[in-house]
Amino acid sequence: MHIGYIGLGKMGKNMVLRLLEQGFEITAWNRSAEPVKEVVAAGAKAAMSIPNLVSQLPERKIVWVMLPANVTQDVIERLVSLLSKDDIIIDGANSHYKESRKKGELCAKHRINYIDIGVSGGPSGARNGACCMVGGDIESFALIEPLVKAASAPHAYQHFPGLGAGHFVKMIHNGIEYGMMQAIAEGFTIMKESEYNLNLEDVTKIYNNHSVVESRLIGWTQSGFERYGQDLEEFSGTIGHLGEGKWTVETAEEMGIPVPVIADSFQFRLDSTENPSYTGKIVQMLRNQFGGHTEKDTLKK
């Protein structure tokens, strides 16, 4: 299968490298040249522009767009003018599901198929096998399923019918993630401040060995303590966010569903700007561990 791939950031580049290893033929375009050189060295073909990328693809063109949500709309608008009936656009951005619906409706007007995929697992997941939550119609999904399977860890993809369904499931996933990280951070803060001289790295080891809270997040807490020490002096305690927790809370409010845990964890991030804390340092460290987040409000400068 020969596909076009637009966007070679920390997620896109790693996914392209994985897909090349899985035997896919890829023509890639990125605004900056350096990551293009990296994937070309691994076997990809380079495109000089988006029109050039489309021109290199075979009939029934498939283009995977892996860009930030705020620039994806413009790229899809450009693509619909270049693609033909029954071609497929895959949108891997962390987009609000309502915006994904609009993009799908735009594609439908041009008789182009739109698939939204929420991708979880961070850069390491993109490189070694991600978790993919797929929306769109079942017929288009069936055509790209080998591609999605190759990008995913074993048994780590699922299709959910409907425009925006994949991004909706991923949005809720990230809202849940906010609450889980907050609970871990609060619990370890209590232990750090307790009368006991606890080695928090040792606590993560036992928590992550057949306990009820055994999880990847506890594993990342362990690796974070190993790397930075349990005082986490490199972190400021002010937590950034990319929107998904806010979207989850707003969606719940629209539906009349109370979500106090997710809402409070999101509010904690907002409040951390004025009230940095050790709890905030742990959440920052976790975001850095699984997502590679290094924006100015994640690590001290």
Short mmCIF file of C-alpha atoms in Angstrom, two decimals:
data_model
loop_
_atom_site.label_atom_id
_atom_site.label_comp_id
_atom_site.label_asym_id
_atom_site.label_seq_id
_atom_site.Cartn_x
_atom_site.Cartn_y
_atom_site.Cartn_z
CA MET A 1 0.00 0.00 0.00
CA HIS A 2 1.33 3.43 -1.00
CA ILE A 3 0.12 6.37 1.09
CA GLY A 4 0.85 10.06 1.45
CA TYR A 5 1.82 11.35 4.88
CA ILE A 6 1.70 15.02 5.93
CA GLY A 7 3.29 16.09 9.21
CA LEU A 8 6.54 14.71 10.59
CA GLY A 9 6.52 16.02 14.14
CA LYS A 10 7.34 13.83 17.12
CA MET A 11 4.30 11.64 16.43
CA GLY A 12 4.24 11.68 12.63
CA LYS A 13 7.91 10.97 12.03
CA ASN A 14 7.90 8.04 14.42
CA MET A 15 4.76 6.59 12.86
CA VAL A 16 6.21 6.87 9.37
CA LEU A 17 9.36 5.05 10.48
CA ARG A 18 7.21 2.27 11.92
CA LEU A 19 5.05 1.99 8.79
CA LEU A 20 8.13 1.82 6.57
CA GLU A 21 9.38 -1.09 8.64
CA GLN A 22 5.98 -2.74 8.17
CA GLY A 23 6.44 -2.62 4.40
CA PHE A 24 4.32 0.38 3.45
CA GLU A 25 5.38 2.74 0.69
CA ILE A 26 5.18 6.34 1.90
CA THR A 27 5.53 9.72 0.23
CA ALA A 28 5.99 12.34 2.94
CA TRP A 29 5.78 16.11 3.16
CA ASN A 30 6.65 18.36 6.06
CA ARG A 31 7.08 22.11 6.30
CA SER A 32 10.65 21.77 7.63
CA ALA A 33 13.13 19.65 5.70
CA GLU A 34 15.13 17.85 8.40
CA PRO A 35 12.53 15.20 9.37
CA VAL A 36 11.86 14.58 5.68
CA LYS A 37 15.53 13.73 5.25
CA GLU A 38 15.29 11.30 8.18
CA VAL A 39 12.34 9.36 6.77
CA VAL A 40 13.80 9.38 3.26
CA ALA A 41 16.94 7.78 4.69
CA ALA A 42 14.64 5.08 6.08
CA GLY A 43 13.01 4.47 2.70
CA ALA A 44 10.27 7.07 2.24
CA LYS A 45 9.87 9.27 -0.82
CA ALA A 46 9.98 13.03 -0.42
CA ALA A 47 7.35 15.46 -1.69
CA MET A 48 8.25 19.06 -2.48
CA SER A 49 4.72 20.30 -1.75
CA ILE A 50 1.25 19.01 -0.97
CA PRO A 51 0.25 19.01 -4.68
CA ASN A 52 3.47 17.15 -5.45
CA LEU A 53 2.66 14.59 -2.77
CA VAL A 54 -0.81 13.97 -4.21
CA SER A 55 0.60 13.63 -7.73
CA GLN A 56 2.91 10.82 -6.62
CA LEU A 57 0.13 8.63 -5.20
CA PRO A 58 -1.64 5.84 -7.09
CA GLU A 59 -5.39 5.83 -7.77
CA ARG A 60 -7.66 5.63 -4.72
CA LYS A 61 -5.30 7.96 -2.95
CA ILE A 62 -4.86 7.76 0.82
CA VAL A 63 -3.37 10.71 2.70
CA TRP A 64 -2.68 10.60 6.44
CA VAL A 65 -2.54 14.08 8.02
CA MET A 66 -0.70 14.15 11.37
CA LEU A 67 -0.61 17.82 12.31
CA PRO A 68 -1.72 20.00 15.23
CA ALA A 69 -5.47 20.55 15.23
CA ASN A 70 -5.15 24.28 14.55
CA VAL A 71 -3.48 23.74 11.16
CA THR A 72 -5.22 20.54 10.08
CA GLN A 73 -8.33 22.34 8.79
CA ASP A 74 -6.32 24.40 6.30
CA VAL A 75 -4.44 21.36 5.03
CA ILE A 76 -7.64 19.36 4.55
CA GLU A 77 -9.19 22.26 2.64
CA ARG A 78 -6.18 22.19 0.33
CA LEU A 79 -6.38 18.42 -0.06
CA VAL A 80 -10.05 18.30 -1.06
CA SER A 81 -9.23 20.51 -4.04
CA LEU A 82 -6.54 18.06 -5.14
CA LEU A 83 -8.11 14.68 -4.46
CA SER A 84 -10.82 12.82 -6.37
CA LYS A 85 -13.98 10.86 -5.64
CA ASP A 86 -13.50 7.99 -3.19
CA ASP A 87 -10.01 9.07 -2.13
CA ILE A 88 -9.42 8.93 1.63
CA ILE A 89 -8.16 11.53 4.08
CA ILE A 90 -7.06 10.28 7.50
CA ASP A 91 -7.04 12.95 10.23
CA GLY A 92 -4.77 11.99 13.13
CA ALA A 93 -4.89 15.32 14.99
CA ASN A 94 -6.08 15.77 18.56
CA SER A 95 -9.15 17.60 17.26
CA HIS A 96 -12.47 18.42 18.90
CA TYR A 97 -14.91 15.86 17.59
CA LYS A 98 -17.34 18.55 16.43
CA GLU A 99 -14.62 20.07 14.27
CA SER A 100 -13.90 16.60 12.91
CA ARG A 101 -17.54 16.28 11.91
CA LYS A 102 -17.27 19.54 9.97
CA LYS A 103 -14.13 18.36 8.21
CA GLY A 104 -15.87 15.11 7.35
CA GLU A 105 -18.86 16.98 5.96
CA LEU A 106 -16.54 19.15 3.86
CA CYS A 107 -14.89 16.03 2.45
CA ALA A 108 -18.28 14.47 1.74
CA LYS A 109 -19.27 17.47 -0.40
CA HIS A 110 -16.30 16.58 -2.60
CA ARG A 111 -17.19 12.86 -2.43
CA ILE A 112 -13.96 12.22 -0.53
CA ASN A 113 -13.95 9.84 2.42
CA TYR A 114 -12.84 11.12 5.82
CA ILE A 115 -11.48 9.00 8.66
CA ASP A 116 -10.66 10.49 12.06
CA ILE A 117 -8.18 8.64 14.24
CA GLY A 118 -7.40 9.47 17.85
CA VAL A 119 -3.89 8.24 18.55
CA SER A 120 -2.71 7.45 22.08
CA GLY A 121 0.68 6.36 23.34
CA GLY A 122 2.87 9.38 22.71
CA PRO A 123 5.96 9.40 20.50
CA SER A 124 7.13 6.01 21.78
CA GLY A 125 3.74 4.54 20.91
CA ALA A 126 3.90 6.03 17.43
CA ARG A 127 7.30 4.40 16.96
CA ASN A 128 6.60 1.03 18.56
CA GLY A 129 2.84 0.61 18.17
CA ALA A 130 0.13 3.08 19.14
CA CYS A 131 -3.46 2.77 20.33
CA CYS A 132 -5.74 3.97 17.52
CA MET A 133 -9.39 4.98 17.98
CA VAL A 134 -10.94 5.20 14.52
CA GLY A 135 -14.07 7.02 13.34
CA GLY A 136 -15.71 7.38 9.96
CA ASP A 137 -17.67 4.95 7.79
CA ILE A 138 -17.06 1.21 7.94
CA GLU A 139 -16.37 0.83 4.21
CA SER A 140 -13.49 3.32 4.25
CA PHE A 141 -12.16 1.82 7.46
CA ALA A 142 -12.12 -1.63 5.88
CA LEU A 143 -9.90 -0.28 3.09
CA ILE A 144 -7.37 1.25 5.47
CA GLU A 145 -7.54 -1.36 8.24
CA PRO A 146 -4.20 -2.97 7.24
CA LEU A 147 -2.59 0.46 7.59
CA VAL A 148 -4.19 1.12 10.99
CA LYS A 149 -3.25 -2.36 12.18
CA ALA A 150 0.37 -1.79 11.17
CA ALA A 151 0.49 1.55 13.03
CA SER A 152 -0.98 0.00 16.18
CA ALA A 153 0.32 -2.25 18.92
CA PRO A 154 -1.18 -5.78 18.83
CA HIS A 155 -4.98 -5.63 19.21
CA ALA A 156 -4.73 -1.87 19.93
CA TYR A 157 -7.14 -0.38 17.42
CA GLN A 158 -10.92 -0.19 17.17
CA HIS A 159 -13.39 1.34 14.74
CA PHE A 160 -16.35 3.39 15.96
CA PRO A 161 -18.87 4.36 13.24
CA GLY A 162 -19.67 8.01 12.57
CA LEU A 163 -17.81 11.17 11.64
CA GLY A 164 -15.78 12.33 14.63
CA ALA A 165 -16.39 9.16 16.67
CA GLY A 166 -12.70 8.32 16.87
CA HIS A 167 -11.78 11.79 18.08
CA PHE A 168 -14.72 11.74 20.51
CA VAL A 169 -13.49 8.50 22.11
CA LYS A 170 -9.94 9.90 22.24
CA MET A 171 -11.18 13.14 23.82
CA ILE A 172 -12.91 11.22 26.61
CA HIS A 173 -9.80 9.04 26.98
CA ASN A 174 -7.74 12.18 27.63
CA GLY A 175 -10.30 13.51 30.07
CA ILE A 176 -10.07 10.25 32.03
CA GLU A 177 -6.29 10.53 31.81
CA TYR A 178 -6.46 13.95 33.53
CA GLY A 179 -8.28 12.43 36.50
CA MET A 180 -6.00 9.40 36.75
CA MET A 181 -2.82 11.47 36.68
CA GLN A 182 -4.26 13.86 39.26
CA ALA A 183 -5.09 10.99 41.64
CA ILE A 184 -1.60 9.52 41.28
CA ALA A 185 0.00 12.91 41.88
CA GLU A 186 -2.13 13.63 44.94
CA GLY A 187 -1.45 10.21 46.45
CA PHE A 188 2.32 10.49 46.02
CA THR A 189 2.25 14.02 47.45
CA ILE A 190 0.61 12.67 50.61
CA MET A 191 3.26 9.97 50.87
CA LYS A 192 6.09 12.45 50.38
CA GLU A 193 4.77 14.71 53.13
CA SER A 194 3.97 11.89 55.55
CA GLU A 195 5.87 11.06 58.76
CA TYR A 196 7.37 8.02 57.02
CA ASN A 197 10.64 8.27 55.12
CA LEU A 198 9.28 6.61 52.01
CA ASN A 199 11.32 5.93 48.90
CA LEU A 200 8.71 6.87 46.33
CA GLU A 201 10.47 4.96 43.57
CA ASP A 202 10.13 1.82 45.69
CA VAL A 203 6.44 2.61 46.15
CA THR A 204 5.96 2.75 42.37
CA LYS A 205 7.68 -0.62 42.02
CA ILE A 206 5.28 -2.35 44.41
CA TYR A 207 2.24 -0.49 43.06
CA ASN A 208 3.15 -1.68 39.59
CA ASN A 209 3.51 -5.34 40.56
CA HIS A 210 0.06 -7.01 40.62
CA SER A 211 -1.66 -4.26 42.61
CA VAL A 212 -5.06 -2.89 41.66
CA VAL A 213 -3.47 0.37 40.46
CA GLU A 214 -0.82 -1.34 38.32
CA SER A 215 -0.72 0.65 35.07
CA ARG A 216 1.38 2.37 32.44
CA LEU A 217 0.92 5.63 34.35
CA ILE A 218 2.44 4.12 37.49
CA GLY A 219 5.24 2.75 35.30
CA TRP A 220 5.88 6.24 33.94
CA THR A 221 5.84 7.60 37.50
CA GLN A 222 8.56 5.11 38.34
CA SER A 223 10.68 6.01 35.32
CA GLY A 224 10.22 9.69 36.10
CA PHE A 225 11.47 9.29 39.67
CA GLU A 226 14.38 7.22 38.36
CA ARG A 227 15.33 9.96 35.91
CA TYR A 228 14.67 13.12 37.90
CA GLY A 229 14.72 12.03 41.55
CA GLN A 230 11.70 12.13 43.81
CA ASP A 231 12.05 15.85 44.58
CA LEU A 232 11.49 16.59 40.84
CA GLU A 233 13.54 19.77 41.11
CA GLU A 234 13.64 20.23 37.32
CA PHE A 235 9.89 20.82 37.19
CA SER A 236 8.11 24.05 38.05
CA GLY A 237 4.77 22.70 39.29
CA THR A 238 2.79 24.66 36.70
CA ILE A 239 0.90 22.29 34.37
CA GLY A 240 0.05 22.91 30.74
CA HIS A 241 -2.87 21.45 28.86
CA LEU A 242 -3.77 20.92 25.22
CA GLY A 243 -7.55 21.22 25.45
CA GLU A 244 -8.94 17.71 25.65
CA GLY A 245 -9.77 17.88 29.37
CA LYS A 246 -11.57 21.18 28.84
CA TRP A 247 -13.49 19.72 25.90
CA THR A 248 -14.50 16.70 27.98
CA VAL A 249 -15.84 18.88 30.78
CA GLU A 250 -17.72 21.10 28.33
CA THR A 251 -19.23 18.10 26.55
CA ALA A 252 -20.35 16.61 29.86
CA GLU A 253 -21.98 19.91 30.80
CA GLU A 254 -23.82 19.98 27.47
CA MET A 255 -25.09 16.46 28.19
CA GLY A 256 -26.00 17.23 31.79
CA ILE A 257 -23.56 14.65 33.16
CA PRO A 258 -21.56 15.50 36.30
CA VAL A 259 -17.81 14.83 35.99
CA PRO A 260 -16.34 16.18 39.24
CA VAL A 261 -13.07 14.25 39.05
CA ILE A 262 -12.23 15.35 35.51
CA ALA A 263 -13.49 18.89 36.13
CA ASP A 264 -11.44 19.27 39.30
CA SER A 265 -8.30 17.89 37.66
CA PHE A 266 -8.69 20.37 34.81
CA GLN A 267 -9.27 23.25 37.23
CA PHE A 268 -6.17 22.19 39.15
CA ARG A 269 -4.11 22.69 35.99
CA LEU A 270 -5.54 26.17 35.49
CA ASP A 271 -4.90 27.07 39.14
CA SER A 272 -1.34 25.72 39.00
CA THR A 273 -0.27 28.85 37.10
CA GLU A 274 -0.63 30.83 40.32
CA ASN A 275 -0.23 27.93 42.74
CA PRO A 276 2.58 25.59 41.62
CA SER A 277 3.00 22.54 43.84
CA TYR A 278 4.64 19.17 44.21
CA THR A 279 1.41 17.59 42.97
CA GLY A 280 1.76 19.73 39.86
CA LYS A 281 5.35 18.59 39.45
CA ILE A 282 4.24 14.95 39.32
CA VAL A 283 1.58 15.67 36.69
CA GLN A 284 4.17 17.62 34.66
CA MET A 285 6.63 14.75 34.96
CA LEU A 286 4.03 12.27 33.75
CA ARG A 287 3.16 14.42 30.74
CA ASN A 288 6.85 14.62 29.92
CA GLN A 289 7.32 10.86 30.29
CA PHE A 290 4.58 9.63 27.97
CA GLY A 291 4.04 12.63 25.70
CA GLY A 292 7.41 14.30 25.52
CA HIS A 293 5.77 17.59 26.55
CA THR A 294 8.48 20.21 27.01
CA GLU A 295 6.50 23.43 26.50
CA LYS A 296 7.47 26.39 28.64
CA ASP A 297 4.95 25.59 31.37
CA THR A 298 6.07 21.97 31.64
CA LEU A 299 9.76 22.24 32.53
CA LYS A 300 11.63 24.97 34.32
CA LYS A 301 13.86 27.02 32.06
#
